[in-house]
Tab-separated table of C-alpha atoms and ligand atoms in Angstrom:
chain	number	residue	atom	x	y	z
W	1	UNK	CA	0.154	-0.140	-0.052
W	2	UNK	CA	0.747	4.240	-0.214
W	3	UNK	CA	1.491	6.121	2.174
W	4	UNK	CA	3.234	8.679	1.549
W	5	UNK	CA	1.643	12.122	0.874
W	6	UNK	CA	3.812	12.856	-1.950
W	7	UNK	CA	3.902	17.214	-3.058
W	8	UNK	CA	4.895	18.460	-6.704
W	9	UNK	CA	6.340	21.294	-7.211
W	10	UNK	CA	7.594	23.295	-10.305
W	11	UNK	CA	7.053	26.146	-12.250
W	12	UNK	CA	3.771	26.511	-14.827
W	13	UNK	CA	3.605	23.888	-18.016
W	14	UNK	CA	6.797	22.174	-16.422
W	15	UNK	CA	4.592	19.215	-16.509
W	16	UNK	CA	3.038	18.611	-12.763
W	17	UNK	CA	-0.738	17.090	-13.817
W	18	UNK	CA	0.354	15.386	-16.360
W	19	UNK	CA	3.302	12.965	-14.259
W	20	UNK	CA	0.117	12.816	-10.634
W	21	UNK	CA	-2.389	11.454	-13.201
W	22	UNK	CA	-0.700	8.924	-14.814
W	23	UNK	CA	1.161	8.049	-11.094
W	24	UNK	CA	-2.225	8.162	-9.234
W	25	UNK	CA	-3.730	5.369	-12.335
W	26	UNK	CA	-0.392	3.839	-11.349
W	27	UNK	CA	-0.378	3.951	-7.680
W	28	UNK	CA	-4.352	3.242	-7.663
W	29	UNK	CA	-3.466	6.702	-5.542
W	30	UNK	CA	-5.530	9.861	-5.443
W	31	UNK	CA	-4.221	12.905	-6.402
W	32	UNK	CA	-5.996	16.594	-5.444
W	33	UNK	CA	-4.573	19.462	-8.079
W	34	UNK	CA	-5.851	23.095	-6.445
W	35	UNK	CA	-5.927	24.137	-9.952
W	36	UNK	CA	-8.727	21.433	-10.848
W	37	UNK	CA	-10.681	21.681	-7.275
W	38	UNK	CA	-10.785	25.742	-8.417
W	39	UNK	CA	-11.605	25.576	-11.864
W	40	UNK	CA	-14.462	22.659	-11.208
W	41	UNK	CA	-15.334	24.739	-8.893
W	42	UNK	CA	-15.795	27.568	-10.537
W	43	UNK	CA	-17.442	25.337	-12.921
W	44	UNK	CA	-20.128	25.054	-10.298
W	45	UNK	CA	-20.262	29.085	-9.560
W	46	UNK	CA	-19.627	27.603	-6.231
W	47	UNK	CA	-18.890	30.947	-3.808
W	48	UNK	CA	-15.209	29.436	-3.482
W	49	UNK	CA	-15.443	29.382	-7.282
W	50	UNK	CA	-16.873	32.359	-8.157
W	51	UNK	CA	-13.691	34.501	-5.452
W	52	UNK	CA	-11.370	32.311	-6.895
W	53	UNK	CA	-11.944	33.732	-10.729
W	54	UNK	CA	-10.333	36.783	-11.130
W	55	UNK	CA	-7.207	36.155	-8.769
W	56	UNK	CA	-6.780	33.107	-11.154
W	57	UNK	CA	-7.870	34.762	-14.802
W	58	UNK	CA	-5.064	37.233	-13.669
W	59	UNK	CA	-2.372	34.716	-13.189
W	60	UNK	CA	-2.351	35.451	-9.227
W	61	UNK	CA	-2.486	33.195	-6.341
W	62	UNK	CA	-5.865	32.929	-4.413
W	63	UNK	CA	-5.696	33.762	-0.893
W	64	UNK	CA	-4.248	30.845	0.928
W	65	UNK	CA	-7.521	30.705	3.661
W	66	UNK	CA	-9.457	29.217	0.481
W	67	UNK	CA	-7.247	26.491	-0.815
W	68	UNK	CA	-6.446	25.705	2.605
W	69	UNK	CA	-10.185	24.914	3.343
W	70	UNK	CA	-10.668	23.290	0.532
W	71	UNK	CA	-7.336	21.284	0.481
W	72	UNK	CA	-8.074	20.528	4.062
W	73	UNK	CA	-12.010	18.801	3.187
W	74	UNK	CA	-10.321	16.464	0.973
W	75	UNK	CA	-7.615	14.841	2.747
W	76	UNK	CA	-10.157	14.499	5.554
W	77	UNK	CA	-12.278	12.258	3.935
W	78	UNK	CA	-8.530	9.997	3.079
W	79	UNK	CA	-8.403	6.887	5.536
W	80	UNK	CA	-5.954	6.551	8.070
W	81	UNK	CA	-2.771	6.008	7.037
W	82	UNK	CA	-3.646	6.265	2.908
W	83	UNK	CA	-0.718	8.054	0.624
W	84	UNK	CA	-1.806	10.961	-1.586
W	85	UNK	CA	-0.244	13.005	-3.786
W	86	UNK	CA	-1.130	16.862	-3.715
W	87	UNK	CA	-0.203	18.799	-7.259
W	88	UNK	CA	0.325	22.055	-7.174
W	89	UNK	CA	-0.555	22.432	-3.809
W	90	UNK	CA	1.162	24.255	-1.264
W	91	UNK	CA	2.036	27.135	-3.134
W	92	UNK	CA	3.095	29.456	-0.421
W	93	UNK	CA	5.418	29.332	3.114
W	94	UNK	CA	1.591	29.510	4.402
W	95	UNK	CA	-0.129	27.133	2.730
W	96	UNK	CA	2.848	24.410	3.814
W	97	UNK	CA	2.324	25.267	7.434
W	98	UNK	CA	-0.892	25.531	7.177
W	99	UNK	CA	-1.049	21.244	5.166
W	100	UNK	CA	1.451	19.980	7.555
W	101	UNK	CA	-0.583	20.904	10.516
W	102	UNK	CA	-4.137	19.490	9.070
W	103	UNK	CA	-1.652	16.859	8.747
W	104	UNK	CA	0.157	16.158	11.883
W	105	UNK	CA	-3.981	16.480	13.208
W	106	UNK	CA	-4.609	13.272	11.005
W	107	UNK	CA	-1.137	11.416	12.228
W	108	UNK	CA	0.445	12.075	8.986
W	109	UNK	CA	3.315	13.868	7.333
W	110	UNK	CA	4.837	14.753	4.543
W	111	UNK	CA	7.315	12.077	3.243
W	112	UNK	CA	8.762	13.874	-0.332
W	113	UNK	CA	8.255	16.809	-2.321
W	114	UNK	CA	8.909	16.759	-6.026
W	115	UNK	CA	10.732	19.566	-7.368
W	116	UNK	CA	10.419	19.634	-11.805
W	117	UNK	CA	12.521	21.581	-12.975
W	118	UNK	CA	13.010	22.773	-17.122
W	119	UNK	CA	13.867	25.805	-19.697
W	120	UNK	CA	11.197	28.971	-19.065
W	121	UNK	CA	10.569	28.813	-22.658
W	122	UNK	CA	10.214	25.233	-23.504
W	123	UNK	CA	7.185	25.570	-20.689
W	124	UNK	CA	6.136	28.380	-22.622
W	125	UNK	CA	5.410	25.884	-25.852
W	126	UNK	CA	3.849	22.869	-23.656
W	127	UNK	CA	1.562	25.842	-21.760
W	128	UNK	CA	0.380	28.193	-25.418
W	129	UNK	CA	-0.648	24.165	-26.557
W	130	UNK	CA	-1.484	22.870	-23.150
W	131	UNK	CA	-5.963	21.497	-24.233
W	132	UNK	CA	-8.320	20.108	-21.512
W	133	UNK	CA	-11.263	18.215	-21.394
W	134	UNK	CA	-13.823	20.290	-19.809
W	135	UNK	CA	-15.446	17.497	-18.654
W	136	UNK	CA	-12.899	14.939	-16.922
W	137	UNK	CA	-9.944	17.462	-16.504
W	138	UNK	CA	-7.908	15.248	-19.011
W	139	UNK	CA	-5.084	17.189	-20.643
W	140	UNK	CA	-3.749	16.942	-23.616
W	141	UNK	CA	-1.704	19.338	-25.927
W	142	UNK	CA	-1.245	19.981	-29.614
W	143	UNK	CA	1.823	18.782	-30.617
W	144	UNK	CA	2.973	16.188	-27.982
W	145	UNK	CA	-0.512	14.396	-26.352
W	146	UNK	CA	-2.949	15.407	-28.434
W	147	UNK	CA	-6.290	13.266	-28.782
W	148	UNK	CA	-6.539	10.467	-30.721
W	149	UNK	CA	-9.011	12.092	-32.545
W	150	UNK	CA	-9.480	15.436	-33.649
W	151	UNK	CA	-10.038	17.910	-31.049
W	152	UNK	CA	-12.243	15.399	-28.454
W	153	UNK	CA	-11.836	13.500	-25.582
W	154	UNK	CA	-10.534	10.304	-25.845
W	155	UNK	CA	-12.221	9.091	-23.105
W	156	UNK	CA	-15.426	12.002	-23.235
W	157	UNK	CA	-15.512	12.724	-26.704
W	158	UNK	CA	-15.997	16.265	-25.519
W	159	UNK	CA	-14.453	18.887	-26.944
W	160	UNK	CA	-11.451	19.927	-25.301
W	161	UNK	CA	-10.583	23.508	-24.735
W	162	UNK	CA	-8.064	25.991	-23.429
W	163	UNK	CA	-7.502	27.274	-20.361
W	164	UNK	CA	-7.991	31.593	-20.065
W	165	UNK	CA	-5.192	32.058	-18.032
W	166	UNK	CA	-2.899	29.509	-20.674
W	167	UNK	CA	-2.186	32.750	-22.849
W	168	UNK	CA	1.709	33.425	-23.184
W	169	UNK	CA	1.004	37.535	-20.820
W	170	UNK	CA	-1.138	35.222	-18.097
W	171	UNK	CA	1.248	33.085	-18.364
W	172	UNK	CA	4.690	34.753	-17.561
W	173	UNK	CA	2.709	36.418	-15.058
W	174	UNK	CA	2.607	33.111	-12.940
W	175	UNK	CA	6.099	32.801	-13.778
W	176	UNK	CA	6.630	35.377	-11.159
W	177	UNK	CA	4.951	34.527	-8.807
W	178	UNK	CA	6.238	30.674	-9.441
W	179	UNK	CA	9.669	32.449	-8.498
W	180	UNK	CA	8.792	35.148	-6.072
W	181	UNK	CA	6.505	32.673	-3.878
W	182	UNK	CA	6.672	29.553	-4.579
W	183	UNK	CA	10.528	29.143	-5.112
W	184	UNK	CA	11.107	29.424	-1.451
W	185	UNK	CA	9.122	26.302	-0.238
W	186	UNK	CA	12.114	24.759	-1.947
W	187	UNK	CA	13.607	25.633	0.830
W	188	UNK	CA	11.857	24.433	3.522
W	189	UNK	CA	11.439	20.658	2.402
W	190	UNK	CA	15.521	20.827	1.329
W	191	UNK	CA	15.253	21.281	5.483
W	192	UNK	CA	13.746	18.395	6.182
W	193	UNK	CA	15.142	16.461	3.816
W	194	UNK	CA	12.836	14.957	1.849
W	195	UNK	CA	13.123	17.198	-1.520
W	196	UNK	CA	14.352	15.261	-4.384
W	197	UNK	CA	14.621	17.016	-7.851
W	198	UNK	CA	13.508	16.177	-11.496
W	199	UNK	CA	14.199	16.773	-14.876
W	200	UNK	CA	10.829	17.368	-16.431
W	201	UNK	CA	12.414	18.429	-20.484
W	202	UNK	CA	12.540	15.457	-21.367
W	203	UNK	CA	9.447	13.204	-22.662
W	204	UNK	CA	6.173	12.082	-20.454
W	205	UNK	CA	7.394	8.368	-20.422
W	206	UNK	CA	10.737	9.097	-19.368
W	207	UNK	CA	10.040	12.065	-16.800
W	208	UNK	CA	7.501	9.683	-15.496
W	209	UNK	CA	9.951	6.365	-15.193
W	210	UNK	CA	11.688	8.972	-13.483
W	211	UNK	CA	9.547	9.401	-11.051
W	212	UNK	CA	7.828	6.131	-10.739
W	213	UNK	CA	11.775	4.555	-9.704
W	214	UNK	CA	11.685	7.420	-6.371
W	215	UNK	CA	8.387	6.527	-5.505
W	216	UNK	CA	9.358	2.683	-5.223
W	217	UNK	CA	11.921	4.276	-2.903
W	218	UNK	CA	9.276	5.072	-0.428
W	219	UNK	CA	7.468	3.209	2.484
N	1	ADP	P1	1.441	21.704	-15.106
N	1	ADP	O1	0.442	20.682	-14.055
N	1	ADP	O2	2.703	21.461	-14.249
N	1	ADP	O3	0.528	23.556	-15.021
N	1	ADP	P2	0.641	19.688	-17.539
N	1	ADP	O4	0.937	18.484	-17.266
N	1	ADP	O5	-0.946	20.502	-17.570
N	1	ADP	O6	1.622	20.878	-16.477
N	1	ADP	O7	1.434	19.640	-18.415
N	1	ADP	C1	1.155	21.418	-20.116
N	1	ADP	C2	1.703	20.751	-20.742
N	1	ADP	O8	2.812	19.952	-21.799
N	1	ADP	C3	0.396	19.580	-21.784
N	1	ADP	O9	0.000	20.281	-22.178
N	1	ADP	C4	1.681	18.115	-21.051
N	1	ADP	O10	0.570	17.955	-22.428
N	1	ADP	C5	2.685	19.334	-22.067
N	1	ADP	N1	3.341	18.195	-21.065
N	1	ADP	C6	3.465	17.975	-20.052
N	1	ADP	N2	4.252	16.975	-19.739
N	1	ADP	C7	5.619	16.780	-20.757
N	1	ADP	C8	6.518	15.921	-21.303
N	1	ADP	N3	7.094	15.672	-21.025
N	1	ADP	N4	6.454	16.634	-22.749
N	1	ADP	C9	5.928	17.856	-23.754
N	1	ADP	N5	4.784	17.694	-23.255
N	1	ADP	C10	4.375	16.881	-22.147
N	2	ADP	P1	-0.072	25.367	-13.625
N	2	ADP	O1	-1.523	24.012	-14.007
N	2	ADP	O2	-0.260	26.114	-14.508
N	2	ADP	O3	0.624	25.155	-12.408
N	2	ADP	P2	-3.041	25.722	-12.341
N	2	ADP	O4	-4.417	24.638	-12.707
N	2	ADP	O5	-2.234	24.786	-10.682
N	2	ADP	O6	-2.057	26.451	-12.360
N	2	ADP	O7	-2.959	26.627	-11.347
N	2	ADP	C1	-4.197	27.101	-12.639
N	2	ADP	C2	-4.563	28.893	-10.810
N	2	ADP	O8	-5.198	28.751	-9.867
N	2	ADP	C3	-3.532	29.491	-9.832
N	2	ADP	O9	-2.819	30.139	-11.281
N	2	ADP	C4	-3.622	29.960	-9.394
N	2	ADP	O10	-4.914	31.640	-9.846
N	2	ADP	C5	-4.813	29.538	-8.807
N	2	ADP	N1	-4.378	28.266	-7.986
N	2	ADP	C6	-4.390	26.483	-7.619
N	2	ADP	N2	-3.853	25.789	-7.127
N	2	ADP	C7	-3.162	27.742	-5.808
N	2	ADP	C8	-3.260	27.899	-4.491
N	2	ADP	N3	-2.147	26.312	-3.564
N	2	ADP	N4	-2.497	28.689	-4.359
N	2	ADP	C9	-3.338	30.072	-4.936
N	2	ADP	N5	-3.622	29.546	-5.833
N	2	ADP	C10	-3.886	28.614	-6.626
N	3	ZN	ZN1	-12.808	13.777	-20.909
């Protein structure tokens, strides 16, 4: 059984969501991506979604307390001792400390933080070509991971969409926020001796193999 809590940290477009989905399937573990959860809240017009929208559209981080409450609700439903992946959370030091408090109340702790790293211009190519299934949230890429048929999701046959925040202007803003606000988290996890760095610039399959190898050495 997979018992670790694993965190994915890296700038937008580096491939966190893609790998989180592959690993969740391969190891039969839950994964939570705060971006996906916020987009779902927005789609359902919940008060949280409505409040988050202006931040997301402009590429700013949603206030810490909103994401902490959101993630707390998800983690609380997981049976004790079962591991899971957090993709895109925490993104600030305050969120990381909040996560530690939530986990310790459940006798859990973060076992591994993976830093995804790659060159900025290549990330922009990934993000501008990214497409999303609005139904199941699966991610595609027009060149690197195209759907089997036209622009339809392989699983739902629903027309793929482009995220409103995947335009070059907002992408650059999100990247700046990553370097200024999220990158300091790496030091937080390095000091706990649980930080691993992965070269995210190679193919989806290569990155997947590397992370599977790291996972197999856990627990
Ligand atoms: P993140 O969650 O870090 O923002 P995604 O997983 O959504 O990144 O990936 C961004 C885009 O790049 C998507 O369109 C995805 O299909 C594509 N992608 C992900 N990993 C790779 C890779 N290793 N090589 C090429 N394209 C990739
Ligand atoms: P990416 O795939 O490009 O890394 P995400 O889908 O993770 O982007 O996030 C999209 C947007 O959702 C962010 O720009 C931000 O507005 C909001 N968001 C997601 N996760 C968090 C978080 N942990 N804290 C604050 N805002 C978040
Ligand atoms: Zn789908």
